XYZ file of C-alpha atoms in Angstrom:
666
model
C 94.563 74.943 -104.737
C 91.758 72.023 -105.049
C 93.845 70.060 -102.630
C 94.151 72.914 -100.311
C 90.438 73.364 -100.639
C 89.844 69.751 -99.970
C 91.876 69.744 -96.757
C 89.861 72.560 -95.930
C 86.638 71.040 -96.193
C 87.621 67.589 -94.659
C 88.800 69.984 -91.557
C 85.659 71.743 -91.642
C 83.649 68.656 -92.058
C 85.577 67.045 -89.084
C 85.103 70.261 -87.083
C 81.388 70.493 -88.060
C 81.249 66.591 -86.760
C 82.853 67.544 -83.795
C 80.546 70.554 -83.490
C 77.432 68.456 -84.022
C 78.063 66.913 -80.886
C 78.502 69.921 -79.222
C 75.942 72.297 -80.995
C 74.294 71.352 -84.203
C 73.716 74.839 -85.009
C 77.169 75.968 -84.607
C 78.263 73.108 -86.760
C 76.356 74.274 -89.645
C 77.208 77.946 -89.586
C 81.146 76.847 -89.618
C 80.607 74.694 -92.406
C 78.788 77.210 -94.368
C 81.635 79.561 -93.705
C 84.534 77.175 -94.912
C 82.501 76.558 -98.168
C 81.618 80.095 -98.736
C 85.084 81.384 -97.724
C 87.295 79.085 -99.252
C 88.578 81.653 -101.370
C 89.530 83.520 -98.504
C 91.186 80.721 -96.354
C 93.847 82.262 -94.243
C 96.205 81.207 -91.129
C 93.765 82.707 -89.154
C 90.894 80.491 -90.168
C 93.586 77.539 -89.801
C 94.412 78.602 -86.171
C 90.410 79.103 -85.383
C 89.725 75.555 -87.033
C 92.593 73.881 -85.090
C 91.450 75.926 -81.824
C 87.792 74.413 -82.400
C 89.616 71.153 -83.262
C 91.389 71.133 -80.243
C 88.409 72.427 -78.105
C 86.225 69.787 -79.913
C 88.596 66.549 -78.956
C 88.865 67.939 -75.355
C 85.460 68.318 -74.943
C 84.935 64.989 -76.676
C 87.436 63.135 -74.768
C 85.660 64.532 -71.428
C 82.283 63.847 -72.851
C 83.467 60.370 -73.481
C 85.131 59.848 -69.928
C 81.962 61.226 -68.775
C 79.914 58.984 -70.430
C 81.848 56.058 -69.295
C 81.483 57.321 -65.701
C 77.808 57.619 -66.467
C 77.197 54.511 -68.288
C 78.995 52.667 -65.222
C 76.836 54.524 -63.092
C 73.625 53.786 -64.742
C 74.820 50.178 -65.043
C 75.529 50.162 -61.131
C 72.088 52.135 -60.490
C 70.484 49.459 -62.956
C 71.743 46.390 -60.944
C 70.810 48.350 -57.765
C 67.308 49.123 -59.195
C 66.983 45.357 -60.487
C 67.980 44.187 -56.743
C 65.438 46.688 -55.275
C 63.226 45.543 -58.083
C 63.633 41.847 -56.957
C 63.382 42.838 -53.393
C 59.908 44.800 -54.074
C 58.832 41.912 -56.252
C 59.444 39.464 -53.077
C 57.968 41.922 -50.369
C 54.980 42.130 -52.721
C 54.142 38.666 -52.800
C 55.196 38.497 -49.357
C 52.365 41.290 -48.948
C 50.408 39.486 -51.030
C 50.436 36.206 -48.896
C 50.179 38.387 -45.698
C 46.858 39.822 -47.358
C 45.422 36.561 -48.295
C 46.207 35.201 -44.770
C 44.605 38.439 -43.233
C 41.720 37.900 -45.580
C 41.568 34.171 -44.312
C 41.697 35.482 -40.619
C 39.296 38.029 -41.032
C 37.039 35.590 -42.581
C 37.654 33.098 -39.682
C 37.150 35.812 -37.273
C 34.002 37.003 -39.032
C 32.553 33.492 -39.006
C 33.573 32.879 -35.496
C 31.751 36.187 -34.373
C 28.846 35.058 -36.691
C 28.957 31.605 -34.918
C 29.315 33.283 -31.249
C 26.416 35.563 -32.251
C 24.252 32.627 -33.385
C 25.290 30.585 -30.291
C 24.782 33.776 -28.000
C 21.255 34.469 -29.369
C 20.171 30.969 -29.688
C 21.553 29.407 -26.514
C 19.041 29.841 -23.444
C 21.908 30.651 -21.502
C 23.671 34.142 -21.060
C 27.399 34.587 -21.757
C 29.689 36.548 -19.732
C 33.202 37.726 -19.595
C 34.974 39.561 -16.699
C 38.422 41.031 -16.553
C 39.205 40.199 -12.698
C 42.005 42.965 -12.901
C 40.412 46.000 -13.960
C 36.735 44.660 -12.835
C 35.090 45.335 -16.571
C 33.615 42.716 -18.212
C 30.909 41.877 -21.368
C 27.507 40.662 -20.628
C 25.392 39.014 -23.564
C 22.186 40.363 -24.845
C 20.613 37.132 -22.925
C 22.020 38.384 -19.843
C 19.959 41.301 -20.126
C 17.038 39.295 -20.497
C 17.997 37.423 -17.577
C 19.040 39.975 -15.113
C 18.423 43.198 -16.931
C 22.106 44.620 -18.090
C 24.423 43.539 -20.901
C 27.220 44.823 -22.972
C 30.374 46.340 -21.651
C 30.238 47.349 -17.840
C 32.511 48.975 -15.362
C 32.868 47.515 -11.965
C 30.761 44.564 -12.793
C 31.880 42.443 -9.777
C 30.739 45.167 -7.308
C 27.519 45.403 -9.287
C 27.120 41.747 -9.315
C 27.735 41.509 -5.364
C 25.063 44.451 -4.939
C 22.259 42.481 -6.735
C 22.802 39.072 -4.801
C 20.202 37.921 -2.596
C 20.999 38.636 1.028
C 20.513 35.089 2.148
C 22.455 33.836 -0.941
C 25.378 36.422 -1.033
C 27.745 34.823 1.558
C 27.627 31.163 -0.506
C 27.984 32.609 -3.709
C 31.270 34.441 -2.625
C 32.470 31.394 -1.279
C 31.942 29.304 -4.059
C 33.903 31.805 -6.131
C 36.513 32.165 -3.713
C 36.971 28.319 -3.630
C 37.111 28.108 -7.413
C 39.624 30.910 -7.686
C 41.995 29.473 -5.082
C 41.953 26.196 -6.687
C 39.822 24.180 -4.245
C 37.111 23.332 -6.857
C 37.785 22.447 -10.520
C 35.279 24.543 -11.963
C 33.086 27.531 -10.837
C 29.552 26.624 -10.165
C 26.885 28.428 -7.975
C 23.185 28.550 -7.735
C 21.721 32.026 -5.963
C 19.415 34.421 -6.453
C 19.998 37.933 -8.093
C 18.038 40.959 -8.602
C 16.800 41.695 -11.989
C 16.280 45.525 -13.530
C 12.341 44.952 -12.678
C 13.396 44.577 -8.963
C 12.512 40.919 -8.435
C 14.784 38.519 -7.635
C 15.528 35.411 -10.164
C 17.269 31.942 -9.652
C 19.993 31.882 -11.502
C 23.003 29.019 -12.479
C 26.348 30.364 -12.974
C 28.863 28.359 -14.562
C 32.937 29.537 -15.500
C 36.382 28.866 -16.188
C 39.046 31.445 -15.081
C 42.552 32.136 -16.920
C 45.754 32.156 -14.367
C 49.013 34.009 -14.983
C 52.249 32.435 -14.097
C 51.877 33.256 -10.318
C 48.515 31.307 -10.398
C 46.615 34.423 -9.925
C 43.277 34.431 -11.829
C 43.149 37.236 -14.209
C 40.164 36.577 -16.420
C 36.838 34.237 -16.089
C 34.239 33.576 -18.403
C 31.171 31.618 -18.504
C 27.402 31.233 -18.634
C 24.189 32.195 -16.930
C 21.377 30.126 -16.856
C 17.805 31.196 -15.636
C 16.735 28.548 -13.386
C 13.616 30.403 -11.697
C 10.914 27.989 -13.201
C 12.914 25.032 -12.166
C 13.635 26.203 -8.579
C 9.740 27.227 -8.404
C 8.909 23.628 -9.200
C 11.671 22.218 -6.946
C 10.133 24.583 -4.144
C 6.613 23.131 -4.868
C 7.930 19.604 -4.884
C 9.615 20.135 -1.803
C 6.395 21.669 -0.348
C 4.719 18.686 -1.059
C 7.307 16.368 0.241
C 7.925 18.412 3.570
C 4.655 19.966 4.356
C 1.147 19.215 4.903
C -1.045 20.120 2.136
C -3.779 21.295 4.371
C -2.275 23.157 7.049
C 1.019 24.089 5.687
C 2.699 22.915 8.428
C 5.825 20.643 8.240
C 5.058 16.713 7.870
C 6.044 13.670 9.317
C 9.318 13.684 7.085
C 10.440 17.457 7.951
C 9.665 16.804 11.502
C 11.915 13.743 11.391
C 14.679 15.585 9.684
C 14.461 18.226 12.471
C 14.267 16.038 15.412
C 17.115 13.931 13.894
C 19.422 17.039 13.848
C 18.555 18.284 17.343
C 19.000 15.148 18.835
C 22.576 14.601 17.236
C 23.156 18.213 18.681
C 22.069 17.111 21.839
C 24.749 14.291 21.870
C 27.382 16.780 21.689
C 26.163 19.538 23.891
C 23.985 17.707 25.965
C 20.825 19.946 25.421
C 17.473 18.825 26.219
C 14.014 19.422 24.948
C 10.566 17.475 24.472
C 8.087 16.259 21.785
C 4.377 16.858 22.441
C 1.850 14.637 20.929
C -1.427 16.341 20.636
C -4.463 14.433 19.504
C -8.009 16.429 19.106
C -10.668 14.942 21.257
C -13.709 13.577 19.328
C -12.560 14.962 15.989
C -14.474 12.391 13.961
C -17.860 13.478 15.768
C -16.999 17.041 14.608
C -16.346 15.679 11.111
C -19.620 13.487 11.183
C -21.578 16.221 12.559
C -20.595 19.247 10.316
C -18.850 17.924 7.547
C -14.963 17.189 6.857
C -14.420 21.047 5.589
C -15.317 22.299 8.924
C -12.742 19.651 10.482
C -9.988 20.824 8.021
C -10.715 24.567 8.849
C -10.775 23.648 12.609
C -7.312 22.005 11.899
C -6.022 25.052 9.979
C -7.141 27.124 12.966
C -5.349 25.208 15.650
C -2.229 25.004 13.974
C -2.052 28.660 13.618
C -2.646 28.784 17.465
C -0.227 26.572 18.182
C 2.534 28.368 16.175
C 1.941 31.555 18.328
C 3.259 29.490 21.112
C 6.537 28.188 20.155
C 9.901 29.752 19.580
C 11.701 30.234 16.283
C 13.705 26.973 16.979
C 10.566 24.825 17.869
C 8.701 22.824 15.497
C 4.997 22.598 14.708
C 4.172 19.699 12.757
C 0.955 17.376 11.394
C 1.445 13.761 11.359
C -1.876 13.299 9.783
C -5.516 13.293 10.687
C -6.033 15.060 13.771
C -2.765 14.397 15.265
C -0.258 17.580 15.833
C 3.101 17.468 17.013
C 5.005 20.347 19.031
C 9.031 19.868 19.153
C 10.446 22.247 21.623
C 14.099 22.310 21.427
C 16.535 23.072 24.279
C 14.111 23.124 26.929
C 16.347 22.233 30.112
C 13.982 22.787 32.881
C 11.043 20.337 33.047
C 9.016 23.561 34.551
C 9.477 25.295 31.068
C 7.743 22.150 29.388
C 4.979 22.039 32.036
C 4.405 25.877 31.419
C 4.205 25.232 28.014
C 1.941 22.361 28.169
C -0.652 24.345 30.429
C -0.755 27.097 27.718
C -1.345 24.520 25.172
C -4.591 23.515 27.009
C -5.622 27.172 27.400
C -5.270 27.372 23.737
C -8.383 24.936 23.541
C -10.639 27.202 26.313
C -10.955 29.720 23.668
C -13.745 29.002 21.367
C -12.971 28.237 17.365
C -15.043 30.147 14.701
C -15.672 28.089 11.745
C -18.218 29.466 8.849
C -19.403 32.277 11.430
C -20.252 29.533 14.118
C -18.421 29.227 17.380
C -17.792 25.904 18.963
C -15.523 24.482 21.360
C -12.660 21.609 21.080
C -10.395 19.909 23.446
C -7.166 18.020 23.233
C -5.156 15.369 24.921
C -1.735 15.201 24.928
C 1.483 12.997 25.431
C 4.873 14.826 26.309
C 8.310 12.640 26.018
C 11.572 14.181 26.904
C 14.906 13.872 25.356
C 17.268 12.095 25.789
C 15.442 10.427 28.599
C 12.533 8.964 27.001
C 14.061 8.250 23.552
C 17.445 8.964 21.449
C 15.607 8.500 18.333
C 12.777 10.327 16.362
C 10.704 7.016 16.396
C 11.190 6.239 20.077
C 10.035 9.650 21.040
C 6.915 9.579 18.722
C 6.067 5.996 20.161
C 6.666 7.062 23.889
C 4.691 10.611 23.457
C 1.958 8.755 21.670
C 1.732 6.275 24.701
C 1.280 9.359 27.123
C -1.276 10.723 24.856
C -3.542 7.681 25.053
C -3.044 7.499 28.736
C -4.134 11.407 28.819
C -7.385 10.194 26.962
C -8.018 7.257 29.127
C -7.625 9.994 32.070
C -10.579 11.771 30.984
C -9.207 13.738 27.966
C -8.544 17.343 27.698
C -5.293 17.158 29.786
C -1.636 16.011 29.216
C 0.614 13.221 30.567
C 4.346 12.933 30.872
C 5.588 9.560 29.463
C 6.822 7.206 32.207
C 8.256 3.687 32.220
C 5.029 1.907 33.504
C 3.289 3.075 30.442
C 6.019 1.508 28.083
C 5.495 -1.795 29.950
C 1.732 -1.469 29.625
C 2.154 -0.761 25.608
C 4.799 -3.604 25.422
C 2.439 -5.994 27.025
C -0.445 -4.834 24.854
C 1.794 -5.408 21.997
C 2.931 -9.028 22.949
C -0.879 -9.798 23.774
C -1.984 -8.341 20.433
C 0.873 -10.709 18.574
C -0.561 -13.921 20.689
C -4.238 -12.823 19.888
C -3.144 -12.896 16.003
C -2.239 -16.633 16.511
C -5.016 -17.685 18.680
C -7.170 -18.474 16.169
C -4.974 -20.344 13.930
C -3.624 -22.158 17.113
C -7.182 -22.909 18.360
C -6.539 -21.121 21.705
C -9.826 -19.300 21.723
C -13.004 -21.267 23.259
C -16.605 -20.770 23.401
C -18.374 -21.211 26.813
C -22.153 -21.232 27.176
C -24.106 -19.661 30.080
C -27.797 -20.941 30.076
C -30.804 -18.879 29.830
C -33.786 -19.851 32.339
C -37.065 -19.135 31.208
C -39.073 -18.313 34.147
C -42.464 -19.354 32.867
C -41.863 -22.887 32.234
C -38.539 -23.595 34.010
C -36.819 -24.693 31.263
C -33.592 -23.838 29.579
C -34.287 -22.926 26.094
C -31.373 -20.818 25.068
C -27.670 -19.962 25.816
C -25.478 -17.088 25.530
C -22.087 -17.907 23.906
C -19.015 -16.228 25.974
C -15.412 -16.128 24.461
C -12.749 -17.515 26.206
C -8.728 -17.405 25.737
C -6.418 -19.898 26.979
C -3.142 -18.454 25.873
C 0.411 -20.526 26.287
C 2.330 -17.201 26.671
C -0.373 -15.078 28.590
C -2.648 -17.684 30.523
C -5.804 -17.309 30.987
C -6.615 -13.884 29.464
C -9.802 -12.253 30.888
C -12.583 -10.924 27.841
C -12.408 -7.381 29.538
C -8.477 -7.450 28.250
C -8.248 -8.881 25.158
C -12.237 -8.147 23.717
C -11.142 -4.426 23.161
C -7.733 -5.221 21.969
C -9.522 -7.390 19.203
C -11.636 -4.573 18.323
C -8.937 -2.045 18.181
C -6.774 -4.091 16.169
C -9.681 -5.327 13.898
C -9.099 -9.030 14.676
C -12.461 -9.026 16.092
C -13.939 -9.138 12.581
C -12.267 -12.880 11.950
C -12.942 -13.893 15.581
C -16.410 -12.600 15.854
C -17.404 -14.662 12.579
C -15.738 -17.581 14.101
C -17.798 -17.159 17.202
C -20.819 -16.863 15.458
C -20.327 -20.166 13.376
C -19.113 -22.329 16.446
C -22.182 -20.989 18.432
C -24.538 -22.112 15.705
C -22.966 -25.358 15.040
C -23.226 -25.962 18.863
C -26.858 -25.477 18.637
C -27.248 -27.549 15.776
C -25.339 -30.292 17.664
C -27.493 -30.096 20.644
C -30.694 -30.510 18.255
C -29.023 -33.253 16.538
C -28.232 -34.924 19.756
C -31.123 -34.403 21.991
C -33.850 -33.274 19.589
C -33.879 -30.244 21.550
C -33.854 -26.859 19.922
C -32.043 -24.000 22.054
C -31.651 -20.685 20.894
C -27.902 -19.241 20.542
C -27.376 -15.530 21.836
C -23.951 -14.198 20.132
C -22.636 -10.761 21.027
C -21.507 -8.693 18.196
C -19.058 -5.937 18.290
C -19.313 -2.260 16.731
C -16.735 -3.201 14.549
C -18.402 -6.132 13.411
C -21.749 -4.352 12.891
C -20.146 -1.519 10.873
C -18.651 -3.911 7.982
C -20.319 -3.675 4.732
C -20.744 -7.231 4.538
C -22.012 -8.041 7.914
C -25.807 -9.281 7.066
C -24.219 -11.271 4.127
C -21.818 -12.871 6.351
C -24.616 -13.647 9.143
C -26.809 -14.877 6.330
C -23.789 -17.140 5.004
C -23.016 -18.753 8.693
C -26.792 -19.531 8.787
C -26.666 -21.369 5.377
C -23.627 -23.203 6.246
C -24.776 -24.351 9.714
C -28.181 -25.012 9.043
C -29.567 -23.147 12.124
C -32.857 -21.661 11.515
C -32.650 -17.959 11.571
C -35.214 -17.383 14.367
C -33.037 -19.507 16.689
C -30.418 -17.102 16.325
C -30.218 -13.784 18.653
C -27.618 -11.038 18.088
C -26.774 -8.910 21.235
C -25.771 -5.495 20.486
C -25.124 -2.505 23.422
C -26.235 0.910 23.164
C -22.633 2.048 22.439
C -22.325 -0.207 19.420
C -25.662 1.657 18.153
C -23.833 5.331 18.506
C -21.537 4.614 15.920
C -23.286 5.012 12.422
C -26.710 4.915 13.971
C -28.790 5.069 10.832
C -26.627 2.556 8.650
C -26.912 0.134 11.644
C -30.491 0.251 12.067
C -30.664 -0.602 8.371
C -28.683 -3.484 8.729
C -30.509 -4.775 11.855
C -33.590 -4.401 9.862
C -32.515 -6.798 7.432
C -31.666 -9.070 9.878
C -35.315 -8.591 11.510
C -36.592 -9.593 7.811
C -34.381 -12.652 7.804
C -36.041 -13.742 11.195
C -32.681 -13.268 13.433
C -33.794 -11.617 16.638
C -32.001 -8.495 18.064
C -31.325 -7.987 21.758
C -30.322 -4.890 23.443
C -27.627 -5.620 25.852
C -26.605 -3.759 29.048
C -29.977 -1.623 28.784
C -29.605 1.154 31.332
C -25.674 1.334 31.536
C -25.647 3.682 28.919
C -27.707 6.287 26.967
C -30.744 4.555 27.843
C -32.964 6.541 25.438
C -36.583 5.567 25.365
C -36.486 6.676 21.629
C -34.194 3.876 20.710
C -36.770 1.537 22.101
C -39.265 2.984 19.403
C -36.773 3.043 16.801
C -34.865 -0.142 17.023
C -35.857 -3.225 15.348
C -35.277 -5.197 18.758
C -36.917 -8.007 20.049
C -35.157 -8.680 23.646
C -34.454 -5.909 26.206
C -31.216 -7.263 28.498
C -31.125 -5.464 31.666
C -27.662 -4.582 32.999
C -26.757 -6.220 36.098
C -26.634 -3.051 38.060
C -30.638 -3.194 37.930
C -30.667 -6.776 39.569
C -28.069 -6.485 42.111
C -29.891 -4.653 45.108
C -33.466 -5.543 43.914
C -33.828 -7.901 46.918
C -34.149 -5.223 49.413
C -36.966 -3.440 47.349
C -36.651 0.280 47.535
C -35.984 2.464 44.307
C -33.875 -0.223 42.677
C -36.476 -2.807 42.716
C -39.214 -0.162 41.471
C -36.862 0.968 38.623
C -36.394 -2.618 37.706
C -40.291 -3.579 37.925
C -40.971 -0.196 35.723
C -38.384 -1.413 33.122
C -40.078 -4.877 32.729
C -43.460 -3.506 32.511
C -42.203 -0.906 29.778
C -40.499 -3.487 27.948
C -43.606 -5.794 27.812
C -45.893 -2.995 26.529
C -43.990 -2.472 23.651
C -43.874 -6.231 23.007
C -40.243 -7.138 23.984
C -38.899 -10.095 25.937
C -36.943 -9.225 29.095
C -33.863 -10.671 30.346
C -32.111 -10.116 33.431
C -28.325 -10.551 33.886
C -26.474 -11.460 36.564
C -29.282 -13.370 38.939
C -27.140 -14.669 41.837
C -29.986 -15.140 44.623
C -33.312 -16.867 45.042
C -34.390 -13.586 46.479
C -33.660 -11.576 43.197
C -34.941 -14.498 41.479
C -38.131 -14.207 43.403
C -38.482 -10.595 42.642
C -38.186 -11.306 39.045
C -40.553 -14.006 38.882
C -43.026 -11.694 40.596
C -42.313 -9.058 38.008
C -42.962 -11.303 35.523
C -39.341 -11.230 33.975
C -39.401 -13.585 31.078
C -35.634 -15.025 31.267
C -33.079 -14.944 33.859
C -28.940 -15.532 33.545
C -26.797 -15.823 36.164
C -24.768 -17.722 38.553
C -27.866 -18.920 40.423
C -28.681 -20.984 37.479
C -25.057 -21.851 36.288
C -21.640 -20.247 35.299
C -20.485 -20.115 31.603
C -19.686 -23.666 30.879
C -17.232 -25.688 28.383
C -19.415 -27.262 25.772
C -19.195 -30.906 27.497
C -20.232 -29.670 30.764
C -23.329 -27.566 29.355
C -24.401 -30.715 28.064
C -24.303 -32.416 30.756
C -26.159 -30.127 32.787
C -28.521 -29.919 30.305
C -29.173 -33.670 30.523
C -29.533 -33.254 34.139
C -32.124 -30.638 34.077
């Protein structure tokens, strides 16, 4: 009984353990039932237990198998999850690295953008970037300051072209095209572009482009520099370099360039033209009378009038002073040039209005035709200048065409000038002395020193030819001092040898007289030679006095205070104003030869000569008659009480030795 109960309890316990896996509540009920019903244990109970046991075993086997499958599946999933985890970890590491790299790149981009912004803001240049395919582009803020627009823009190329200055557009487009087609290594162009305010600004555009595999430019970027100020300075410098500051006309430099280009063209196409050299007559008198400001205004007005006469291809220029040039380009017929010259002369027929005053001015002009009269600028200027001086010699207020005879005269003058410069050094100059006969005592008490030149190249040159040349070139200053010193030494030499004191009469040029040191020079020569001042006579002409009259009178007064005598030469041949006789500190009046030639026949000439002598005596002047050649003339002059006579009747001008011999013979 006890064994049966134990077996039942064991079976029930086993069943309950089995049921525990299935359902804990069901296992507890079965155990309770087996313990409580051990007394009623029967076959039916055993079958039930066996059934449950079989079911439990089957379930257990199924569950174990399923568990094993689950475990294997879980293991596989675990292995897969481990792989996924490892892959995710790797991806996470990669992402982390990518993130770090992205962060660093963003930082670099930020730094680059900041640097670009600083460069763009701090730079004086505007920056631009243009997509050549789409036509869009970006402009920096500095571009906005320069030309008035910035940021992103559509059709920027069209807008850029529309803003270009009409005079610069073609060249700007050519330079861009040359770069984009590979003809130039980089893009650089200066042009004017219209800003938003409407005014044009000068800019310098520079850039580089990107090209595709076909060599086609796809993008271009660069800088834009505002060069307006530098261009204005450049224009001012050019204005000063190429234009006359007073009249605004082209100066010699620009004239030379323009004429040079025209001459180069004429060689190719055979075109002709003319250069007109204009000089205002007596312009110095205008300056001295009214002041230099008047002269300046006159030049400005004349320049304006000349501009109305010429075509656009012609040039009106100012060389300097009162010299103006008109260059006529492409004038084939000489008749056209003559017509222009006639119109030019008529310009000066109308009065000029300066400072509300009307006055007239005239001009002389010389015309040189190219290529006949010259194939270079200097040659044309020289020949036109030569023709202009020929016009002045013809009475002024006219024009002359250059011809070869003018050139030969100028060439001879040039050769003579060069020889004259060497004449004093080579001792080619000589003094001849013409005695002056004192009518009252019949003695020779003075002489006039007359300059002569014996040139190895030119032969015996008349004074009328070389003295004006010496005055024109300024050589007369040195020559005149030599004449004065030589004449004073000759007078002293006569005194030493013969114990006879002869006064020396020396002609003085206006060029000498206007020198600031003229009085000091005379005083120095007198001190050096030892000649007493009262035995020196300075001869001046009326024309000499007209040059700086007041200043010259002052110098003559100083010479008179020193004791030097002053003679007015050729009286009656010039202005012959009696006012001069009253104002000038002269001691001697020398009548021109014209008043002596016909006095022997009596009549009006004799009357005028007698009146001059009488008038001069009344104001205390000594009278000298020049050019006395006949006894009849001498008789009349002696009758009219002329003080001194000079002429071939007494003696021609003599070399020093012959003069001394004649002096001894008398």
